[in-house]
């Protein structure tokens, strides 16, 4: 299908983009890589009057480091994040999750910022962002910026803390240097969306788990962090038996969907199995 008619602006700075959003209010919609927005427009599920394309804003693109954080510009395509040694060294969990997203074409166009703001609960970057304790930098009218913890970023289905007239500009990830990481994604055929996914980062010390971070994909209306499991893992040996016991309750309190790929109970079972696998793989066991 063909989208409804819209006006198009392509600002070259964050300030100009925010000004365009302020000028056009409810009529405006931000375009990043278009991998979610364009299908939505083509199906006419949304018909914005003005598209604000972020593609020419150089300051929104690239990976850098700032002390003990890796900083990813919101408009950095998946493929650049995947190729980044900074990310694979200090935030390996994100690299591993991104490697499972769709196919090379979509990873070439789609951006990490776009995926986070789109906030599809079956998307693969929310769970690692939560698990790694990412900080999301949001720019608003009048040059204001605020930083939102990943724990507070995902509010509901396709809804985040980024408000009308605001832009996500940066993803700041605390370095997890030397941590093991694994993203376990369950799909029926390759390149599919996660039926369930589990993101695990683990720091081991002499064969036991010293610290653990676990995020869940598609186990509710938002990505979830499994804090009780993280705590239960600390001090355990990185063995199948010990990890199995620590993750047994990972699905407690979750509210996964039921659909053609599986019902909620099946997803709860999957979450338990996949968490054990992800944690053991992250621990190198
Ligand atoms: C065939 C197919 C398969 C896919 N498979 C997967 C998969 O396996 N796993 C997975 O995780 N994803 C998958 N995706 C989805 C894709 O990864 C993301 O949805 C997509 O990359 C979103 O990023 P984008 O840059 O394309 O954002 P866009 O589509 O341009 O925008 C998405 C939304 O975010 C808003 N937005 C974007 N950037 C910003 C910003 N900086 N500030 C404020 N608002 C912003 C837009 O207004 C829009 O509402 C798939 C998509 C397709 C088409």
Coordinates of C-alpha atoms and ligand atoms in Angstrom, one line a residue:
X1 CA 0.0 0.0 0.0
X2 CA 1.0 3.6 -0.4
X3 CA 1.2 5.9 2.7
X4 CA -1.2 8.9 3.0
X5 CA 0.4 12.1 1.9
X6 CA 2.7 13.9 4.3
X7 CA 5.2 16.8 4.4
X8 CA 8.8 16.0 4.9
X9 CA 11.6 17.8 6.8
X10 CA 15.2 16.7 7.2
X11 CA 16.9 18.8 9.9
X12 CA 20.7 18.7 10.3
X13 CA 20.8 19.2 14.1
X14 CA 19.0 17.9 17.2
X15 CA 18.0 21.5 18.0
X16 CA 16.4 21.9 14.6
X17 CA 14.7 18.5 14.9
X18 CA 13.2 19.4 18.3
X19 CA 12.1 22.7 16.9
X20 CA 10.3 21.0 14.0
X21 CA 8.6 18.7 16.4
X22 CA 7.5 21.7 18.5
X23 CA 6.2 23.5 15.4
X24 CA 4.1 20.7 14.1
X25 CA 2.9 19.2 17.4
X26 CA 0.6 16.1 17.1
X27 CA 1.0 16.2 13.3
X28 CA 4.7 15.3 13.4
X29 CA 6.3 11.8 13.5
X30 CA 10.0 11.1 13.7
X31 CA 11.6 8.8 11.1
X32 CA 14.8 6.9 12.0
X33 CA 15.7 3.8 9.9
X34 CA 12.0 3.3 8.9
X35 CA 12.0 -0.4 9.5
X36 CA 9.0 -0.2 11.8
X37 CA 7.5 3.2 10.8
X38 CA 7.4 2.7 7.0
X39 CA 5.3 -0.5 7.2
X40 CA 3.0 1.2 9.6
X41 CA 2.6 4.2 7.2
X42 CA 2.1 1.9 4.2
X43 CA -0.6 0.0 6.1
X44 CA -2.1 3.4 7.0
X45 CA -2.1 2.5 10.7
X46 CA -0.8 6.0 11.2
X47 CA -1.0 9.0 8.9
X48 CA 1.2 11.9 10.3
X49 CA 1.0 15.2 8.5
X50 CA 4.8 15.8 8.8
X51 CA 7.7 13.4 8.8
X52 CA 10.8 14.6 10.7
X53 CA 13.7 12.5 9.2
X54 CA 16.7 12.2 11.6
X55 CA 18.9 10.7 8.9
X56 CA 21.0 13.9 8.3
X57 CA 21.9 14.5 11.9
X58 CA 25.5 13.5 12.2
X59 CA 25.6 14.1 15.9
X60 CA 23.1 11.3 16.5
X61 CA 25.3 8.6 14.8
X62 CA 28.3 6.7 16.1
X63 CA 29.7 4.7 19.0
X64 CA 32.2 6.3 21.5
X65 CA 33.3 5.9 25.1
X66 CA 32.9 8.3 27.9
X67 CA 34.8 7.1 31.0
X68 CA 33.1 4.0 32.3
X69 CA 30.3 4.2 29.7
X70 CA 29.9 3.2 26.1
X71 CA 27.8 5.8 24.3
X72 CA 25.7 4.9 21.2
X73 CA 24.1 7.6 19.2
X74 CA 20.4 6.9 18.7
X75 CA 20.7 6.9 14.9
X76 CA 23.5 4.4 14.8
X77 CA 22.3 1.5 12.7
X78 CA 22.4 -2.0 14.2
X79 CA 25.2 -3.0 11.7
X80 CA 27.5 -0.3 13.0
X81 CA 26.9 -1.3 16.6
X82 CA 27.5 -5.0 15.7
X83 CA 30.8 -4.0 14.1
X84 CA 31.9 -1.9 17.1
X85 CA 34.8 -3.3 19.1
X86 CA 33.9 -0.9 21.9
X87 CA 30.5 -2.6 22.2
X88 CA 31.7 -6.1 21.8
X89 CA 34.4 -5.5 24.5
X90 CA 32.4 -3.6 27.0
X91 CA 28.7 -4.4 26.3
X92 CA 28.9 -7.8 24.6
X93 CA 25.3 -8.6 25.5
X94 CA 24.1 -5.9 23.2
X95 CA 26.2 -7.2 20.3
X96 CA 24.9 -10.7 20.8
X97 CA 21.3 -9.6 20.9
X98 CA 21.7 -7.4 17.8
X99 CA 23.3 -10.3 15.9
X100 CA 19.9 -12.1 16.1
X101 CA 17.8 -9.1 14.8
X102 CA 16.1 -9.8 11.5
X103 CA 18.5 -9.9 8.5
X104 CA 21.5 -7.9 7.2
X105 CA 19.3 -5.5 5.2
X106 CA 17.2 -4.5 8.2
X107 CA 20.3 -4.3 10.4
X108 CA 21.8 -1.9 7.9
X109 CA 18.9 0.5 8.0
X110 CA 17.3 -0.1 11.5
X111 CA 18.7 2.0 14.4
X112 CA 19.2 1.0 18.0
X113 CA 17.4 4.2 19.1
X114 CA 14.4 3.6 16.8
X115 CA 14.1 0.1 18.1
X116 CA 14.1 1.3 21.7
X117 CA 11.5 4.0 21.2
X118 CA 9.3 1.7 19.1
X119 CA 9.3 -0.6 22.2
X120 CA 7.9 -3.7 20.6
X121 CA 7.9 -6.3 23.5
X122 CA 9.2 -8.9 21.0
X123 CA 12.1 -6.6 19.9
X124 CA 15.5 -7.9 20.9
X125 CA 17.3 -4.7 22.2
X126 CA 15.1 -3.8 25.1
X127 CA 16.1 -6.8 27.3
X128 CA 19.8 -6.3 27.0
X129 CA 19.4 -2.5 27.5
X130 CA 17.6 -3.3 30.8
X131 CA 20.0 -6.0 31.8
X132 CA 23.0 -3.7 31.2
X133 CA 21.4 -0.8 33.1
X134 CA 21.5 1.5 30.1
X135 CA 20.7 5.2 30.5
X136 CA 18.7 6.8 27.8
X137 CA 19.3 10.5 27.0
X138 CA 16.2 12.4 25.8
X139 CA 16.2 15.9 24.2
X140 CA 13.2 18.2 24.5
X141 CA 12.1 21.7 23.6
X142 CA 14.3 24.6 24.5
X143 CA 17.5 22.6 24.5
X144 CA 16.6 20.6 27.6
X145 CA 17.9 17.1 28.1
X146 CA 17.1 14.4 30.7
X147 CA 18.4 11.0 31.3
X148 CA 16.1 8.1 31.9
X149 CA 17.2 4.7 33.4
X150 CA 16.2 1.7 31.3
X151 CA 14.2 0.5 34.3
X152 CA 11.9 3.5 33.9
X153 CA 12.0 3.8 30.1
X154 CA 9.6 1.1 28.9
X155 CA 6.1 2.1 30.1
X156 CA 3.7 -0.1 28.2
X157 CA 3.2 -1.8 24.9
X158 CA 4.9 0.4 22.3
X159 CA 5.1 3.2 24.9
X160 CA 8.2 4.7 26.4
X161 CA 9.2 7.7 28.5
X162 CA 10.0 9.6 25.3
X163 CA 7.1 12.2 25.2
X164 CA 5.6 14.2 22.4
X165 CA 8.1 16.7 21.0
X166 CA 11.1 14.7 22.4
X167 CA 13.9 12.8 20.8
X168 CA 16.0 9.9 22.1
X169 CA 19.6 11.0 21.4
X170 CA 21.9 8.6 23.2
X171 CA 22.1 5.2 24.8
X172 CA 24.8 5.2 27.5
X173 CA 25.8 1.7 28.7
X174 CA 27.9 1.2 31.8
X175 CA 30.9 -0.9 30.8
X176 CA 30.6 -4.6 31.6
X177 CA 34.2 -5.4 30.7
X178 CA 35.2 -9.0 31.2
X179 CA 31.6 -10.2 31.8
X180 CA 30.4 -13.2 29.9
X181 CA 27.2 -12.6 27.8
X182 CA 24.7 -14.6 25.9
X183 CA 21.3 -13.8 24.2
X184 CA 19.2 -16.9 23.8
X185 CA 16.4 -16.3 21.3
X186 CA 13.7 -18.9 20.6
X187 CA 12.2 -18.8 17.1
X188 CA 10.6 -21.4 14.8
X189 CA 12.4 -20.2 11.7
X190 CA 15.5 -18.0 11.4
X191 CA 15.1 -14.2 11.1
X192 CA 11.8 -14.4 13.0
X193 CA 10.8 -12.2 16.0
X194 CA 11.5 -13.7 19.4
X195 CA 8.8 -16.0 20.7
X196 CA 10.7 -15.6 23.9
X197 CA 14.3 -14.2 24.3
X198 CA 16.6 -14.1 27.3
X199 CA 19.6 -11.7 27.7
X200 CA 22.1 -12.7 30.3
X201 CA 25.4 -11.1 31.4
X202 CA 27.4 -12.8 34.1
X203 CA 30.7 -12.1 36.0
X204 CA 32.2 -15.2 37.4
X205 CA 34.9 -15.5 40.0
X206 CA 36.6 -18.8 40.5
X207 CA 33.8 -20.9 39.1
X208 CA 31.0 -19.2 40.9
X209 CA 28.7 -16.4 39.8
X210 CA 29.8 -13.0 41.4
X211 CA 27.2 -10.8 39.6
X212 CA 24.4 -11.5 37.1
X213 CA 22.0 -9.4 34.9
X214 CA 19.0 -11.0 33.2
X215 CA 16.5 -9.4 30.8
X216 CA 13.4 -11.1 29.2
X217 CA 12.0 -10.5 25.7
X218 CA 8.3 -11.0 25.0
X219 CA 7.3 -12.0 28.5
X220 CA 4.9 -9.0 29.0
X221 CA 3.9 -5.7 27.5
X222 CA 7.4 -4.4 27.9
X223 CA 10.8 -6.0 28.2
X224 CA 11.4 -7.2 31.7
X225 CA 14.3 -7.4 34.1
X226 CA 14.5 -10.6 36.2
X227 CA 15.9 -9.0 39.4
X228 CA 14.9 -11.8 41.8
X229 CA 16.8 -14.3 39.5
X230 CA 19.8 -12.0 39.3
X231 CA 20.0 -12.1 43.1
X232 CA 19.4 -15.8 43.4
X233 CA 22.3 -16.5 41.0
X234 CA 24.9 -14.6 43.0
X235 CA 27.2 -16.9 44.9
X236 CA 26.0 -20.1 43.0
X237 CA 28.4 -22.4 41.2
X238 CA 28.1 -22.0 37.4
X239 CA 26.8 -25.6 37.1
X240 CA 23.7 -26.8 35.5
X241 CA 22.1 -28.0 38.8
X242 CA 22.8 -24.7 40.7
X243 CA 21.7 -22.5 37.8
X244 CA 18.5 -24.6 37.2
X245 CA 17.5 -24.0 40.8
X246 CA 18.2 -20.3 40.8
X247 CA 16.2 -19.6 37.6
X248 CA 13.2 -21.8 38.3
X249 CA 11.0 -18.9 39.3
X250 CA 12.0 -16.6 36.4
X251 CA 8.5 -16.5 34.9
X252 CA 6.8 -15.5 38.2
X253 CA 5.0 -12.2 37.9
X254 CA 5.4 -12.1 34.1
X255 CA 2.4 -11.7 31.7
X256 CA 3.4 -13.1 28.4
X257 CA 1.0 -13.0 25.4
X258 CA -0.8 -16.0 23.9
X259 CA -0.7 -16.2 20.1
X260 CA -0.3 -18.7 17.2
X261 CA 3.4 -19.3 18.3
X262 CA 2.4 -20.4 21.7
X263 CA 0.3 -19.7 24.7
X264 CA 1.3 -17.9 27.9
X265 CA 2.1 -21.1 29.8
X266 CA 4.3 -22.4 27.0
X267 CA 6.2 -19.0 27.1
X268 CA 6.6 -19.3 30.9
X269 CA 8.1 -22.8 30.4
X270 CA 10.4 -21.4 27.6
X271 CA 11.6 -18.6 29.8
X272 CA 12.8 -21.0 32.4
X273 CA 14.6 -23.2 30.0
X274 CA 16.1 -20.3 28.0
X275 CA 17.2 -18.5 31.1
X276 CA 19.2 -21.5 32.3
X277 CA 20.8 -21.9 28.9
X278 CA 21.6 -18.2 28.6
X279 CA 23.1 -17.9 32.1
X280 CA 25.2 -21.1 31.6
X281 CA 26.5 -19.9 28.2
X282 CA 27.3 -16.4 29.6
X283 CA 29.2 -18.1 32.5
X284 CA 31.1 -20.2 29.9
X285 CA 29.8 -23.4 31.6
Ligands
LIG1 C1 10.9 -7.9 8.4 C2 11.3 -7.3 9.7 C3 11.8 -8.2 10.6 C4 12.2 -7.7 11.9 N1 12.7 -8.6 12.8 C5 13.1 -8.1 14.0 C6 13.7 -8.9 15.0 O1 14.0 -10.1 14.7 N2 14.1 -8.4 16.2 C7 13.9 -7.1 16.4 O2 14.2 -6.7 17.5 N3 13.3 -6.3 15.5 C8 13.0 -6.7 14.3 N4 12.4 -5.8 13.4 C9 12.1 -4.4 13.8 C10 13.3 -3.5 13.7 O3 14.4 -4.0 14.3 C11 13.0 -2.2 14.5 O4 11.7 -2.0 14.7 C12 13.5 -1.1 13.7 O5 14.8 -1.2 13.4 C13 13.2 0.2 14.5 O6 14.3 1.1 14.2 P1 14.2 2.1 13.0 O7 15.4 2.9 13.1 O8 13.9 1.5 11.8 O9 13.0 3.1 13.5 P2 11.7 3.7 12.7 O10 10.9 2.6 12.1 O11 12.1 4.8 11.8 O12 10.9 4.3 13.9 C14 10.3 3.5 14.9 C15 9.5 4.3 15.9 O13 10.4 5.0 16.8 C16 10.3 6.4 16.6 N5 11.6 6.9 16.7 C17 12.7 6.4 16.0 N6 13.8 7.0 16.4 C18 13.5 7.9 17.4 C19 14.3 8.8 18.2 N7 15.6 8.9 18.1 N8 13.6 9.6 19.1 C20 12.2 9.5 19.2 N9 11.5 8.7 18.5 C21 12.1 7.9 17.6 C22 9.5 6.7 15.3 O14 8.8 7.9 15.3 C23 8.6 5.4 15.2 O15 7.5 5.6 16.0 C24 12.1 -6.3 12.2 C25 11.5 -5.4 11.2 C26 11.2 -5.9 10.0 C27 10.6 -5.0 8.9

